[in-house]
XYZ file of C-alpha atoms in Angstrom:
510
model
C 0.000 0.000 0.000
C 1.424 3.392 -0.989
C 1.778 6.422 1.280
C -1.154 8.332 -0.285
C -3.515 5.433 0.421
C -2.424 5.344 4.081
C -3.120 9.076 4.422
C -6.617 8.700 2.880
C -7.488 5.844 5.265
C -6.372 7.889 8.280
C -8.495 10.855 7.163
C -11.513 8.543 6.739
C -11.069 7.129 10.225
C -10.858 10.630 11.712
C -14.171 11.526 10.044
C -16.065 8.586 11.546
C -18.933 9.390 13.965
C -17.408 9.334 17.398
C -20.832 8.864 18.980
C -21.081 5.278 17.746
C -20.952 3.176 20.912
C -17.776 1.135 21.513
C -18.058 -2.580 22.172
C -15.469 -2.372 24.959
C -15.489 -0.367 28.184
C -12.557 1.977 28.731
C -11.290 3.009 32.161
C -13.301 5.926 33.472
C -16.308 7.073 35.505
C -19.708 5.514 34.720
C -23.309 5.331 35.817
C -24.358 1.703 35.435
C -28.040 1.005 34.677
C -29.759 -2.363 34.923
C -31.623 -3.139 31.693
C -34.411 -5.084 33.422
C -35.289 -2.633 36.210
C -34.133 0.614 34.620
C -32.496 1.575 37.910
C -28.829 2.432 38.486
C -26.185 0.734 40.569
C -25.768 2.486 43.941
C -24.209 2.085 47.422
C -26.818 1.480 50.115
C -27.768 4.789 51.765
C -24.797 6.414 49.933
C -22.637 4.936 52.719
C -18.888 5.443 52.727
C -18.343 2.652 55.256
C -16.826 -0.729 54.283
C -19.275 -3.660 54.023
C -22.164 -1.480 52.774
C -24.294 -3.426 50.250
C -24.451 -2.633 46.551
C -28.080 -1.978 45.547
C -30.161 -0.352 42.795
C -31.818 3.069 43.029
C -33.555 5.657 40.896
C -31.146 7.849 38.976
C -30.114 10.900 40.983
C -27.257 13.336 41.370
C -25.798 11.256 44.211
C -22.093 10.579 43.725
C -22.659 7.125 45.247
C -24.095 6.218 41.799
C -20.777 7.027 40.103
C -18.297 4.183 39.758
C -14.759 4.297 38.471
C -13.727 1.347 36.318
C -9.959 0.852 36.617
C -8.198 -1.647 34.390
C -6.158 -4.262 36.243
C -5.011 -6.081 33.103
C -6.256 -6.709 29.577
C -9.301 -8.667 30.790
C -10.438 -7.329 34.160
C -11.438 -4.125 35.961
C -11.792 -3.030 39.542
C -14.961 -1.026 40.238
C -14.382 1.766 42.747
C -17.212 3.611 44.454
C -17.003 7.333 45.194
C -16.321 6.332 48.839
C -12.958 4.932 47.744
C -14.068 1.351 48.441
C -14.285 -1.361 45.773
C -17.011 -3.775 44.705
C -16.196 -7.074 46.404
C -17.726 -10.579 46.474
C -18.648 -11.112 50.114
C -16.659 -13.792 51.928
C -15.144 -15.170 48.714
C -18.581 -16.719 48.094
C -18.788 -19.222 45.262
C -22.527 -19.923 45.147
C -25.240 -18.210 43.111
C -26.845 -15.421 45.130
C -23.629 -14.324 46.882
C -23.863 -10.757 48.149
C -21.771 -7.901 46.705
C -20.592 -5.077 48.945
C -17.987 -2.306 49.025
C -14.673 -2.967 50.732
C -11.196 -1.349 50.919
C -8.838 -2.320 48.119
C -6.899 -5.574 48.467
C -6.583 -6.521 44.813
C -7.510 -10.189 44.864
C -9.997 -11.917 42.538
C -13.016 -10.915 44.669
C -12.515 -7.329 43.469
C -11.855 -8.053 39.792
C -14.581 -8.024 37.144
C -14.771 -8.834 33.427
C -17.031 -6.663 31.232
C -18.574 -8.771 28.449
C -20.270 -7.048 25.483
C -23.676 -8.559 24.625
C -24.623 -6.330 21.706
C -27.173 -3.518 21.554
C -24.949 -1.453 23.881
C -25.563 -3.950 26.697
C -23.002 -5.680 28.901
C -22.658 -8.468 31.451
C -20.407 -8.017 34.495
C -18.652 -11.236 35.541
C -16.754 -11.928 38.786
C -13.231 -13.290 38.380
C -13.566 -14.941 41.797
C -16.611 -17.172 41.307
C -17.406 -16.839 37.568
C -20.927 -15.557 38.352
C -22.570 -12.403 37.010
C -23.988 -9.263 38.595
C -27.782 -9.232 38.651
C -30.722 -7.798 40.611
C -32.072 -9.953 43.436
C -35.397 -11.623 42.562
C -35.548 -9.605 39.294
C -36.870 -6.760 41.431
C -37.756 -3.280 40.107
C -37.833 -1.816 43.628
C -35.351 0.727 44.991
C -32.900 -0.828 47.444
C -32.986 -4.295 45.855
C -29.603 -5.950 46.322
C -27.193 -6.569 43.505
C -25.609 -10.020 43.804
C -23.720 -12.588 41.734
C -25.822 -15.224 39.934
C -25.685 -17.837 37.237
C -26.447 -15.911 34.067
C -29.972 -16.821 32.946
C -29.864 -14.351 30.045
C -32.627 -12.146 31.487
C -32.551 -8.371 31.261
C -31.919 -8.258 35.014
C -28.431 -9.673 34.286
C -27.691 -6.975 31.696
C -26.245 -3.495 32.189
C -25.773 -0.244 30.239
C -22.902 2.157 30.859
C -23.207 5.969 30.732
C -19.786 7.545 30.641
C -19.269 10.506 32.938
C -15.828 11.085 31.445
C -12.491 10.888 33.131
C -11.640 12.772 36.301
C -8.337 14.600 36.124
C -5.748 14.461 38.888
C -5.473 17.781 40.740
C -2.620 16.938 43.084
C -0.675 14.358 45.062
C 0.637 14.282 48.618
C 2.744 12.144 50.923
C 2.321 12.119 54.670
C 4.217 15.008 56.225
C 7.375 14.726 58.273
C 10.780 13.114 58.030
C 11.118 9.349 57.592
C 13.876 7.942 59.827
C 15.152 4.415 59.149
C 18.060 2.313 60.350
C 20.273 0.716 57.723
C 18.469 -2.364 56.376
C 15.017 -1.262 57.502
C 12.181 -0.497 55.082
C 8.947 1.479 54.915
C 6.034 1.890 52.519
C 5.049 5.335 51.285
C 1.503 5.907 50.036
C 0.709 8.471 47.355
C -2.518 10.323 48.206
C -4.078 11.287 44.863
C -6.527 14.186 44.689
C -9.362 13.760 44.025
C -9.728 10.229 45.362
C -11.874 9.246 42.359
C -9.412 10.492 39.737
C -9.450 8.336 36.623
C -5.710 7.855 36.244
C -3.992 7.232 39.571
C -0.744 5.916 38.125
C 2.440 7.395 39.622
C 6.210 7.132 39.231
C 8.604 6.896 42.185
C 12.247 8.032 42.321
C 15.071 8.662 44.789
C 17.831 11.250 44.762
C 20.457 8.746 45.915
C 20.074 4.966 45.541
C 23.266 4.505 47.602
C 21.339 5.810 50.610
C 17.743 4.712 49.976
C 15.958 2.924 47.139
C 12.287 2.993 46.205
C 10.349 0.616 43.952
C 7.296 1.122 41.760
C 4.993 0.600 44.757
C 6.630 3.186 47.043
C 8.530 0.563 49.069
C 11.619 2.283 50.505
C 14.727 0.384 51.671
C 17.472 2.072 53.731
C 20.892 1.238 52.237
C 23.517 3.349 54.006
C 23.815 6.301 56.362
C 22.771 9.654 54.913
C 19.774 11.598 53.599
C 17.832 11.015 50.376
C 14.652 12.493 48.953
C 11.890 10.222 47.648
C 9.685 11.776 44.961
C 6.336 10.620 43.563
C 4.998 12.095 40.294
C 1.508 11.527 38.877
C 1.262 10.328 35.297
C -1.796 12.548 34.904
C -0.739 16.179 35.254
C 2.809 15.575 36.483
C 2.024 16.613 40.061
C 4.790 15.810 42.535
C 5.306 15.275 46.263
C 8.502 14.509 48.192
C 9.512 12.877 51.436
C 12.946 13.114 53.026
C 14.447 9.856 54.285
C 17.096 10.011 56.987
C 19.060 6.757 57.169
C 21.127 6.143 60.283
C 23.273 3.305 61.514
C 21.261 0.906 63.622
C 21.140 1.792 67.311
C 22.105 -1.139 69.532
C 19.524 -1.181 72.299
C 19.815 -2.718 75.747
C 18.249 -6.184 75.977
C 18.890 -6.945 79.643
C 20.853 -6.225 82.821
C 22.279 -8.313 85.659
C 24.098 -7.726 88.961
C 27.256 -9.328 90.319
C 25.446 -10.461 93.494
C 21.899 -11.686 94.038
C 22.242 -11.331 97.820
C 24.686 -9.905 100.313
C 24.742 -9.946 104.116
C 26.348 -6.999 105.913
C 26.643 -5.569 109.402
C 25.786 -1.967 110.181
C 28.352 0.363 108.641
C 29.724 -2.234 106.248
C 29.750 -1.626 102.515
C 29.774 -3.647 99.346
C 29.966 -2.818 95.666
C 27.437 -4.178 93.196
C 28.710 -4.290 89.624
C 26.277 -4.172 86.735
C 26.474 -6.003 83.394
C 24.546 -4.597 80.441
C 23.500 -6.874 77.589
C 24.587 -6.623 74.883
C 27.972 -5.254 75.816
C 27.934 -2.828 72.856
C 24.584 -1.234 73.705
C 24.673 2.471 72.855
C 23.084 3.698 76.079
C 24.448 1.805 79.066
C 23.360 4.332 81.682
C 21.462 3.043 84.713
C 19.613 4.292 87.776
C 20.141 2.772 91.234
C 17.529 2.684 93.989
C 16.930 1.178 97.433
C 13.582 -0.110 98.637
C 14.420 1.037 102.177
C 17.175 3.590 102.737
C 16.823 3.185 106.508
C 18.281 -0.312 106.015
C 20.708 0.186 103.105
C 21.595 2.978 100.712
C 23.133 2.857 97.253
C 24.880 5.548 95.234
C 25.101 6.106 91.476
C 28.007 3.656 91.219
C 26.329 0.716 92.978
C 28.166 1.335 96.271
C 25.942 -0.065 99.056
C 26.135 1.012 102.714
C 24.421 -0.975 105.476
C 22.539 1.442 107.765
C 20.538 -0.671 110.221
C 19.286 -4.208 110.696
C 16.684 -5.366 108.201
C 16.312 -6.295 104.548
C 16.342 -3.974 101.542
C 16.207 -4.522 97.792
C 18.779 -2.696 95.713
C 17.542 -2.281 92.147
C 19.368 -1.146 89.033
C 17.266 -0.007 86.043
C 18.505 0.739 82.541
C 17.479 4.039 80.982
C 17.210 2.267 77.623
C 14.347 -0.203 77.775
C 13.715 -0.035 81.518
C 15.269 -3.441 82.231
C 16.028 -4.093 85.897
C 17.870 -6.430 88.249
C 17.683 -6.640 92.036
C 20.019 -7.666 94.852
C 18.740 -8.443 98.337
C 20.791 -6.783 101.087
C 20.471 -8.290 104.579
C 21.824 -6.188 107.418
C 22.528 -8.495 110.385
C 24.727 -7.429 113.270
C 24.920 -10.956 114.720
C 26.878 -12.448 111.849
C 30.593 -13.335 112.161
C 32.695 -11.562 109.581
C 35.860 -12.748 107.895
C 38.966 -11.149 109.348
C 41.582 -12.688 107.048
C 42.622 -15.489 104.707
C 45.806 -17.463 104.135
C 47.017 -19.963 101.542
C 48.709 -23.204 102.457
C 51.825 -22.383 100.378
C 53.659 -19.085 100.032
C 55.601 -20.351 97.006
C 55.448 -23.349 94.690
C 57.497 -24.651 91.779
C 55.845 -26.667 89.025
C 56.901 -28.180 85.759
C 54.880 -27.412 82.633
C 51.685 -29.461 82.686
C 51.863 -30.218 86.419
C 49.023 -29.322 88.783
C 48.823 -28.470 92.463
C 45.927 -27.664 94.787
C 46.153 -24.574 96.992
C 44.011 -24.492 100.126
C 42.632 -21.247 101.567
C 42.017 -20.951 105.308
C 39.450 -18.369 106.444
C 39.785 -16.567 109.757
C 37.930 -16.895 112.011
C 36.850 -20.465 111.377
C 33.238 -19.645 112.327
C 32.858 -16.803 109.809
C 29.443 -16.848 108.158
C 30.585 -16.258 104.604
C 33.589 -18.391 103.659
C 33.261 -17.915 99.921
C 36.433 -16.993 98.035
C 37.453 -16.143 94.484
C 40.708 -17.449 92.938
C 42.602 -15.537 90.246
C 45.903 -15.640 88.371
C 48.046 -12.721 87.301
C 48.927 -14.433 83.998
C 46.885 -17.272 82.518
C 49.561 -17.907 79.895
C 51.879 -19.094 82.713
C 49.448 -20.793 85.111
C 45.696 -21.091 85.495
C 43.594 -21.613 88.603
C 40.009 -22.866 88.909
C 37.316 -22.087 91.472
C 38.648 -24.779 93.818
C 42.249 -23.524 93.878
C 43.619 -26.123 91.465
C 46.631 -24.588 89.713
C 47.860 -25.874 86.346
C 51.302 -24.905 85.039
C 51.129 -23.780 81.398
C 54.494 -22.305 80.383
C 57.794 -21.160 81.862
C 57.603 -18.079 84.065
C 56.455 -16.725 87.419
C 52.845 -15.934 88.310
C 50.864 -14.831 91.361
C 47.867 -16.916 92.373
C 45.558 -14.864 94.586
C 42.592 -15.790 96.749
C 40.065 -13.079 97.723
C 37.279 -13.413 100.279
C 33.774 -12.305 99.301
C 33.268 -10.983 102.823
C 35.737 -8.182 103.412
C 37.822 -8.721 100.252
C 40.816 -10.056 102.218
C 43.561 -11.578 100.056
C 46.590 -13.848 100.143
C 48.975 -14.828 97.352
C 51.126 -17.772 96.337
C 54.064 -17.132 94.041
C 54.215 -19.983 91.502
C 57.288 -20.632 89.387
C 56.836 -22.771 86.272
C 59.906 -24.509 84.841
C 60.504 -26.418 81.622
C 61.039 -30.141 82.152
C 63.957 -30.337 79.744
C 65.891 -27.646 81.674
C 65.765 -29.448 85.038
C 68.838 -31.091 86.606
C 68.755 -34.688 87.749
C 71.050 -36.406 90.222
C 69.066 -39.642 90.266
C 70.092 -42.269 87.777
C 67.611 -43.824 85.355
C 68.473 -46.705 83.044
C 68.352 -48.117 80.481
C 67.805 -44.966 78.437
C 66.465 -45.541 75.794
C 64.287 -48.267 77.320
C 62.103 -50.940 75.768
C 59.547 -51.101 78.597
C 61.196 -51.083 82.030
C 62.884 -48.121 83.699
C 65.180 -48.548 86.692
C 65.458 -45.524 89.019
C 67.992 -44.888 91.765
C 66.514 -43.366 94.916
C 69.630 -43.402 97.111
C 69.437 -39.613 97.590
C 65.943 -39.992 99.100
C 66.605 -42.650 101.736
C 64.058 -42.519 104.578
C 62.008 -39.906 102.685
C 58.809 -40.238 100.745
C 59.302 -39.692 96.982
C 56.655 -38.758 94.427
C 57.527 -39.873 90.895
C 55.559 -38.579 87.880
C 55.659 -39.373 84.152
C 54.904 -36.733 81.459
C 54.680 -36.985 77.683
C 56.357 -34.519 75.322
C 53.227 -32.320 75.443
C 53.756 -31.863 79.191
C 50.670 -33.938 79.964
C 50.953 -36.019 83.126
C 50.554 -39.726 82.348
C 51.145 -41.437 85.681
C 52.121 -40.811 89.281
C 53.554 -43.130 91.901
C 54.482 -42.405 95.503
C 57.260 -44.422 97.217
C 57.060 -44.296 101.040
C 59.991 -43.859 103.432
C 60.822 -47.577 103.244
C 61.590 -47.586 99.535
C 64.715 -49.328 98.322
C 67.814 -47.764 96.820
C 66.568 -48.873 93.403
C 62.991 -49.191 92.198
C 61.424 -50.173 88.872
C 58.915 -48.168 86.825
C 56.928 -50.074 84.177
C 56.639 -48.018 80.963
C 55.729 -50.909 78.651
C 52.369 -49.317 77.867
C 54.046 -46.199 76.446
C 54.511 -45.873 72.699
C 57.859 -44.916 71.175
C 58.864 -41.317 71.868
C 60.360 -38.819 74.314
C 59.044 -38.671 77.909
C 59.935 -36.979 81.175
C 60.229 -38.373 84.682
C 60.204 -36.125 87.758
C 61.087 -36.742 91.394
C 59.746 -34.709 94.320
C 60.658 -35.097 97.979
C 60.820 -32.685 100.898
C 60.471 -29.615 98.698
C 63.201 -30.742 96.295
C 62.389 -31.418 92.654
C 64.319 -32.867 89.735
C 63.534 -34.274 86.303
C 65.054 -35.865 83.225
C 64.036 -36.924 79.762
C 64.035 -40.538 78.635
C 63.257 -42.359 75.403
C 61.030 -45.347 74.790
C 62.241 -47.331 71.773
C 60.753 -50.828 71.510
């Protein structure tokens, strides 16, 4: 076809009578009239409330008789009343005679309708949800008769005519006022408020000034990306009206999730003091400030640092409360003048020498022996040299000197043992061991320890103690140690008697 023919066809099309009814409904505002009753679709009592029934009424100027048909895809429409609610199949009903009412938008099949052309400028309105058609209840011609979904019997009461009221132009758009504050990773949904609410074209476009700070999708869903400020803009397709909202993205604040105290209870005499230490969870909470209080300051007081003073006999609760979140923990303070307090503590050994891997138990003696609170805490000045557990068991780790300290809970009295840790391979040995290497039996000479008890220990090359044997004062000059169970390798044997210690390496080679 040549260019002149195309031009002639276009001119002919433009001259066609535009009043000839179309066989398809376009998005827009309509009055919808039932062919059988001659009455128009309406919202009961012109209600703007959700769940109001859809009925038929005489034609009037009421805006409740104006419905906006909005296209959801190529086949279906939503039908919005002037109230802003949408025609909806009640309760997802699937049976003929199911009621139709207005309901806020949710977009599922209950609110989607197909408009089918029947000829003679008449249409059927079919529910996507149940496949039934809009019709007038009982084929009634009365005002207020309900409009429901039915099996299509082909009667005029199942047919509708559309009178276009034209499109309603957008006059503006708004977003809720104020600044939007989000932590990194959080999200929020912005809603574009189109004016008027029954505008024909409510499509909008969203944008952000900085996607590195905050992104926004086609539905106004904002995601905070990194610290900073970005502006979210919405623009209407109809009229190009715009509204903005500033988004302030900040690094997430770490809030307090709990609090605990170092002591659940404490017993004091009048005038005595104790310190309660507080632990905030998590440890990196931004606001770790707390408030201290006493349930009875005539019994015990507490200052801003958790320092408790016993005032008079009785019981008081000391409570710490976090400013962030209001979490609290409580310690019970008992003031009792009859209790016997600790006056001192001592350890069984002032000094001790251990080889790497060896252990020793230190015993703490509380004075006086009838003290009420005999609890103690053990500590080491250097865990890389020697460790100590809650029972005073010391384990030598590596060469060096370390202080092992015991502290009483009552009165905080202390005593210390100085522990020296030596390497096994550096120790001198006067005792004779043979054969070395050995195939399973080790002879040891104990002449230097006559009439003295001797403790003999075996260690592997990792300084782990394998065996221990004690020979009493009646031991012989020579004794035998069975090492047949040991695999080939280097081992150490140590001797201890009367505060003297010595060691030597030996080899098992079977």
